[in-house]
Amino acid sequence: MTPAQEDEVLARIAEGLVYTEPESASQNSERRTEQIFDYDHTPPREEGRRRSLLVDILGSVGERTVLLPPFHAAFGSNVHIGDDFFGNVNLTFVDDVDIRMGHGVMIAPSVTPTTTGHPVHPARRVDFARFSGPIVIEDKVWIGSNVVVLPGVRIGYGSVIGAGSVVSRDIPSMTVALGTPCRVVREITDEDLTTRLAGR
């Protein structure tokens, strides 16, 4: 593929248009597969090595971050996390384009933010054709277990996403949202300063 062709493919990816596996091959140098394997197999006592690997893997990483292994990523280099991030086990980043997480984000086990989907008609899925849209998770968001966040979604500041939800559209700040598809069920207010559960 010529540089001009690569630029054309990258432009289509950035616009959320369909592209194929062969067309995306020019991005393979950005994959951090080996480093992710090393991270997932580094003993807990080697905190310094884990931190060093995480800095090498991710596009950017803040301070006081915790990412419990195992985690998985298509690239790793397209993931950006802020300060005071906590990610529990089996976090899977499908990061063909950027996934950006703010400060103070908390993620429960087995969550999948996926920037990439596939066309509905099988004739358009030749050569693993797909499209991608960036994901933004703003500061202080808490995401429950087994949540899937779909391409192009933004989750607003301070929001809570209930366990098992499929987030297919933007979620506004300071709300509790849950379900499949994920929907806002209420706002977060000062009354929540005296309660323990999201639903009470």
mmCIF file of C-alpha atoms in Angstrom:
data_model
loop_
_atom_site.group_PDB
_atom_site.id
_atom_site.type_symbol
_atom_site.label_atom_id
_atom_site.label_comp_id
_atom_site.label_asym_id
_atom_site.label_seq_id
_atom_site.Cartn_x
_atom_site.Cartn_y
_atom_site.Cartn_z
ATOM 1 C CA MET A 1 0.000 0.000 0.000
ATOM 2 C CA THR A 2 1.373 3.397 -0.963
ATOM 3 C CA PRO A 3 1.581 6.289 1.534
ATOM 4 C CA ALA A 4 -1.286 7.995 -0.309
ATOM 5 C CA GLN A 5 -3.424 4.857 0.003
ATOM 6 C CA GLU A 6 -2.577 4.594 3.701
ATOM 7 C CA ASP A 7 -3.631 8.210 4.203
ATOM 8 C CA GLU A 8 -6.913 7.515 2.405
ATOM 9 C CA VAL A 9 -7.642 4.508 4.635
ATOM 10 C CA LEU A 10 -6.771 6.460 7.792
ATOM 11 C CA ALA A 11 -9.115 9.248 6.666
ATOM 12 C CA ARG A 12 -11.944 6.735 6.179
ATOM 13 C CA ILE A 13 -11.286 5.221 9.610
ATOM 14 C CA ALA A 14 -11.373 8.691 11.187
ATOM 15 C CA GLU A 15 -14.719 9.402 9.484
ATOM 16 C CA GLY A 16 -16.261 6.158 10.780
ATOM 17 C CA LEU A 17 -16.515 4.654 7.295
ATOM 18 C CA VAL A 18 -16.073 0.979 6.426
ATOM 19 C CA TYR A 19 -12.546 -0.412 5.961
ATOM 20 C CA THR A 20 -11.144 -3.944 5.658
ATOM 21 C CA GLU A 21 -8.565 -6.035 7.507
ATOM 22 C CA PRO A 22 -5.991 -5.776 4.688
ATOM 23 C CA GLU A 23 -6.493 -2.002 4.626
ATOM 24 C CA SER A 24 -5.846 -1.754 8.347
ATOM 25 C CA ALA A 25 -2.570 -3.714 8.148
ATOM 26 C CA SER A 26 -0.553 -0.491 8.100
ATOM 27 C CA GLN A 27 -1.620 0.032 11.740
ATOM 28 C CA ASN A 28 -0.087 -3.245 12.937
ATOM 29 C CA SER A 29 3.079 -1.544 14.217
ATOM 30 C CA GLU A 30 0.880 0.169 16.826
ATOM 31 C CA ARG A 31 -0.201 -3.150 18.367
ATOM 32 C CA ARG A 32 1.287 -3.940 21.783
ATOM 33 C CA THR A 33 0.418 -7.655 21.862
ATOM 34 C CA GLU A 34 3.722 -8.890 23.294
ATOM 35 C CA GLN A 35 3.842 -6.223 25.998
ATOM 36 C CA ILE A 36 0.239 -6.987 27.018
ATOM 37 C CA PHE A 37 1.154 -10.675 27.333
ATOM 38 C CA ASP A 38 4.130 -9.720 29.529
ATOM 39 C CA TYR A 39 1.969 -7.439 31.685
ATOM 40 C CA ASP A 40 -0.625 -10.152 32.242
ATOM 41 C CA HIS A 41 2.093 -12.583 33.338
ATOM 42 C CA THR A 42 4.081 -10.235 35.593
ATOM 43 C CA PRO A 43 3.930 -11.283 39.288
ATOM 44 C CA PRO A 44 1.993 -8.928 41.584
ATOM 45 C CA ARG A 45 5.144 -8.203 43.606
ATOM 46 C CA GLU A 46 6.760 -6.574 40.551
ATOM 47 C CA GLU A 47 4.755 -3.341 40.684
ATOM 48 C CA GLY A 48 7.528 -1.312 39.079
ATOM 49 C CA ARG A 49 7.724 -3.614 36.075
ATOM 50 C CA ARG A 50 3.949 -3.551 35.684
ATOM 51 C CA ARG A 51 3.951 0.221 35.699
ATOM 52 C CA SER A 52 6.770 0.370 33.156
ATOM 53 C CA LEU A 53 4.961 -2.046 30.848
ATOM 54 C CA LEU A 54 1.710 -0.109 31.165
ATOM 55 C CA VAL A 55 3.463 3.105 30.147
ATOM 56 C CA ASP A 56 4.869 1.296 27.101
ATOM 57 C CA ILE A 57 1.520 -0.274 26.176
ATOM 58 C CA LEU A 58 -0.958 2.590 26.496
ATOM 59 C CA GLY A 59 -1.148 5.769 24.485
ATOM 60 C CA SER A 60 -1.051 7.698 27.756
ATOM 61 C CA VAL A 61 -1.454 6.777 31.411
ATOM 62 C CA GLY A 62 -1.922 8.926 34.489
ATOM 63 C CA GLU A 63 -0.662 8.583 38.048
ATOM 64 C CA ARG A 64 -1.912 6.180 40.753
ATOM 65 C CA THR A 65 -3.478 3.843 38.214
ATOM 66 C CA VAL A 66 -4.481 0.245 38.889
ATOM 67 C CA LEU A 67 -5.200 -2.169 36.038
ATOM 68 C CA LEU A 68 -5.602 -5.714 37.312
ATOM 69 C CA PRO A 69 -4.504 -8.492 34.972
ATOM 70 C CA PRO A 70 -5.513 -10.055 32.800
ATOM 71 C CA PHE A 71 -6.544 -7.308 30.459
ATOM 72 C CA HIS A 72 -6.750 -7.431 26.680
ATOM 73 C CA ALA A 73 -6.476 -4.880 23.884
ATOM 74 C CA ALA A 74 -6.534 -4.897 20.106
ATOM 75 C CA PHE A 75 -3.755 -2.317 20.093
ATOM 76 C CA GLY A 76 -3.238 -0.836 23.554
ATOM 77 C CA SER A 77 -1.612 2.239 22.039
ATOM 78 C CA ASN A 78 -5.031 3.803 21.354
ATOM 79 C CA VAL A 79 -6.060 3.665 25.037
ATOM 80 C CA HIS A 80 -5.633 6.774 27.189
ATOM 81 C CA ILE A 81 -6.385 6.731 30.924
ATOM 82 C CA GLY A 82 -6.182 9.503 33.495
ATOM 83 C CA ASP A 83 -5.107 9.693 37.123
ATOM 84 C CA ASP A 84 -6.616 7.495 39.860
ATOM 85 C CA PHE A 85 -7.970 4.956 37.374
ATOM 86 C CA PHE A 86 -9.075 1.518 38.596
ATOM 87 C CA GLY A 87 -9.718 -1.293 36.127
ATOM 88 C CA ASN A 88 -10.704 -4.716 37.435
ATOM 89 C CA VAL A 89 -9.922 -8.082 35.803
ATOM 90 C CA ASN A 90 -10.816 -9.028 32.222
ATOM 91 C CA LEU A 91 -11.073 -5.481 30.923
ATOM 92 C CA THR A 92 -11.055 -5.746 27.116
ATOM 93 C CA PHE A 93 -10.269 -2.708 24.979
ATOM 94 C CA VAL A 94 -11.259 -3.032 21.323
ATOM 95 C CA ASP A 95 -9.240 0.049 20.524
ATOM 96 C CA ASP A 96 -8.945 0.259 16.751
ATOM 97 C CA VAL A 97 -9.355 4.014 17.376
ATOM 98 C CA ASP A 98 -9.068 6.052 20.576
ATOM 99 C CA ILE A 99 -10.594 5.105 23.914
ATOM 100 C CA ARG A 100 -10.149 8.029 26.314
ATOM 101 C CA MET A 101 -10.898 7.711 30.018
ATOM 102 C CA GLY A 102 -10.681 10.625 32.417
ATOM 103 C CA HIS A 103 -9.532 10.900 36.027
ATOM 104 C CA GLY A 104 -11.076 8.826 38.808
ATOM 105 C CA VAL A 105 -12.727 6.291 36.499
ATOM 106 C CA MET A 106 -13.644 2.953 38.107
ATOM 107 C CA ILE A 107 -14.356 -0.161 36.042
ATOM 108 C CA ALA A 108 -15.677 -3.479 37.395
ATOM 109 C CA PRO A 109 -14.738 -6.947 36.042
ATOM 110 C CA SER A 110 -15.316 -8.083 32.452
ATOM 111 C CA VAL A 111 -16.096 -4.727 30.833
ATOM 112 C CA THR A 112 -15.608 -4.239 27.077
ATOM 113 C CA PRO A 113 -15.315 -0.783 25.521
ATOM 114 C CA THR A 114 -15.376 -1.540 21.778
ATOM 115 C CA THR A 115 -14.687 1.173 19.244
ATOM 116 C CA THR A 116 -15.385 -1.145 16.336
ATOM 117 C CA GLY A 117 -18.424 -2.817 14.781
ATOM 118 C CA HIS A 118 -19.266 -4.553 11.507
ATOM 119 C CA PRO A 119 -21.813 -3.875 8.749
ATOM 120 C CA VAL A 120 -25.121 -5.689 9.107
ATOM 121 C CA HIS A 121 -25.261 -7.125 5.584
ATOM 122 C CA PRO A 122 -22.907 -10.115 5.149
ATOM 123 C CA ALA A 123 -21.848 -8.944 1.692
ATOM 124 C CA ARG A 124 -20.284 -5.897 3.356
ATOM 125 C CA ARG A 125 -18.294 -8.012 5.830
ATOM 126 C CA VAL A 126 -15.865 -9.410 3.233
ATOM 127 C CA ASP A 127 -12.240 -9.258 4.445
ATOM 128 C CA PHE A 128 -13.556 -8.620 7.985
ATOM 129 C CA ALA A 129 -14.835 -5.181 6.948
ATOM 130 C CA ARG A 130 -15.602 -2.912 9.868
ATOM 131 C CA PHE A 131 -16.103 0.665 11.062
ATOM 132 C CA SER A 132 -14.800 2.442 14.136
ATOM 133 C CA GLY A 133 -15.799 5.345 16.368
ATOM 134 C CA PRO A 134 -13.889 6.704 19.384
ATOM 135 C CA ILE A 135 -15.147 6.244 22.944
ATOM 136 C CA VAL A 136 -14.895 8.911 25.655
ATOM 137 C CA ILE A 137 -15.475 8.144 29.324
ATOM 138 C CA GLU A 138 -15.311 11.340 31.340
ATOM 139 C CA ASP A 139 -13.976 11.894 34.875
ATOM 140 C CA LYS A 140 -15.415 10.041 37.895
ATOM 141 C CA VAL A 141 -17.467 7.516 35.907
ATOM 142 C CA TRP A 142 -18.191 4.122 37.504
ATOM 143 C CA ILE A 143 -18.957 1.212 35.170
ATOM 144 C CA GLY A 144 -20.432 -2.024 36.583
ATOM 145 C CA SER A 145 -19.515 -5.614 35.688
ATOM 146 C CA ASN A 146 -20.082 -7.051 32.216
ATOM 147 C CA VAL A 147 -20.881 -3.730 30.555
ATOM 148 C CA VAL A 148 -20.299 -3.280 26.825
ATOM 149 C CA VAL A 149 -19.691 0.254 25.520
ATOM 150 C CA LEU A 150 -20.276 0.531 21.758
ATOM 151 C CA PRO A 151 -18.506 2.666 19.110
ATOM 152 C CA GLY A 152 -18.776 6.424 19.278
ATOM 153 C CA VAL A 153 -20.260 6.625 22.784
ATOM 154 C CA ARG A 154 -19.488 9.341 25.359
ATOM 155 C CA ILE A 155 -20.306 8.729 29.027
ATOM 156 C CA GLY A 156 -20.601 11.981 30.948
ATOM 157 C CA TYR A 157 -18.917 13.101 34.162
ATOM 158 C CA GLY A 158 -19.783 11.239 37.351
ATOM 159 C CA SER A 159 -22.258 8.836 35.819
ATOM 160 C CA VAL A 160 -22.880 5.236 36.910
ATOM 161 C CA ILE A 161 -23.513 2.469 34.380
ATOM 162 C CA GLY A 162 -25.341 -0.531 35.871
ATOM 163 C CA ALA A 163 -23.945 -4.054 35.565
ATOM 164 C CA GLY A 164 -24.746 -5.936 32.363
ATOM 165 C CA SER A 165 -25.666 -2.845 30.359
ATOM 166 C CA VAL A 166 -25.039 -2.325 26.644
ATOM 167 C CA VAL A 167 -24.256 1.368 26.133
ATOM 168 C CA SER A 168 -25.201 2.241 22.562
ATOM 169 C CA ARG A 169 -25.774 5.995 22.935
ATOM 170 C CA ASP A 170 -24.300 8.918 24.885
ATOM 171 C CA ILE A 171 -25.040 9.076 28.607
ATOM 172 C CA PRO A 172 -25.309 12.547 30.210
ATOM 173 C CA SER A 173 -23.308 13.615 33.238
ATOM 174 C CA MET A 174 -24.362 12.772 36.803
ATOM 175 C CA THR A 175 -26.930 10.113 35.938
ATOM 176 C CA VAL A 176 -27.522 6.450 36.722
ATOM 177 C CA ALA A 177 -28.090 4.457 33.533
ATOM 178 C CA LEU A 178 -28.646 0.752 33.000
ATOM 179 C CA GLY A 179 -30.174 -1.899 30.774
ATOM 180 C CA THR A 180 -29.989 -3.234 27.249
ATOM 181 C CA PRO A 181 -30.005 -0.830 25.590
ATOM 182 C CA CYS A 182 -28.652 1.348 28.390
ATOM 183 C CA ARG A 183 -31.046 4.145 29.427
ATOM 184 C CA VAL A 184 -30.939 6.853 32.073
ATOM 185 C CA VAL A 185 -33.098 5.907 35.058
ATOM 186 C CA ARG A 186 -32.411 8.905 37.278
ATOM 187 C CA GLU A 187 -30.098 11.790 38.096
ATOM 188 C CA ILE A 188 -27.422 11.641 40.779
ATOM 189 C CA THR A 189 -28.201 14.263 43.460
ATOM 190 C CA ASP A 190 -26.953 15.383 46.866
ATOM 191 C CA GLU A 191 -29.297 12.825 48.420
ATOM 192 C CA ASP A 192 -26.887 10.179 47.170
ATOM 193 C CA LEU A 193 -24.287 11.511 49.610
ATOM 194 C CA THR A 194 -26.164 9.664 52.375
ATOM 195 C CA THR A 195 -27.031 6.431 50.545
ATOM 196 C CA ARG A 196 -25.044 3.360 49.532
ATOM 197 C CA LEU A 197 -26.838 1.945 46.500
ATOM 198 C CA ALA A 198 -27.457 3.504 43.106
ATOM 199 C CA GLY A 199 -31.126 2.544 43.176
ATOM 200 C CA ARG A 200 -31.914 3.954 46.622
#
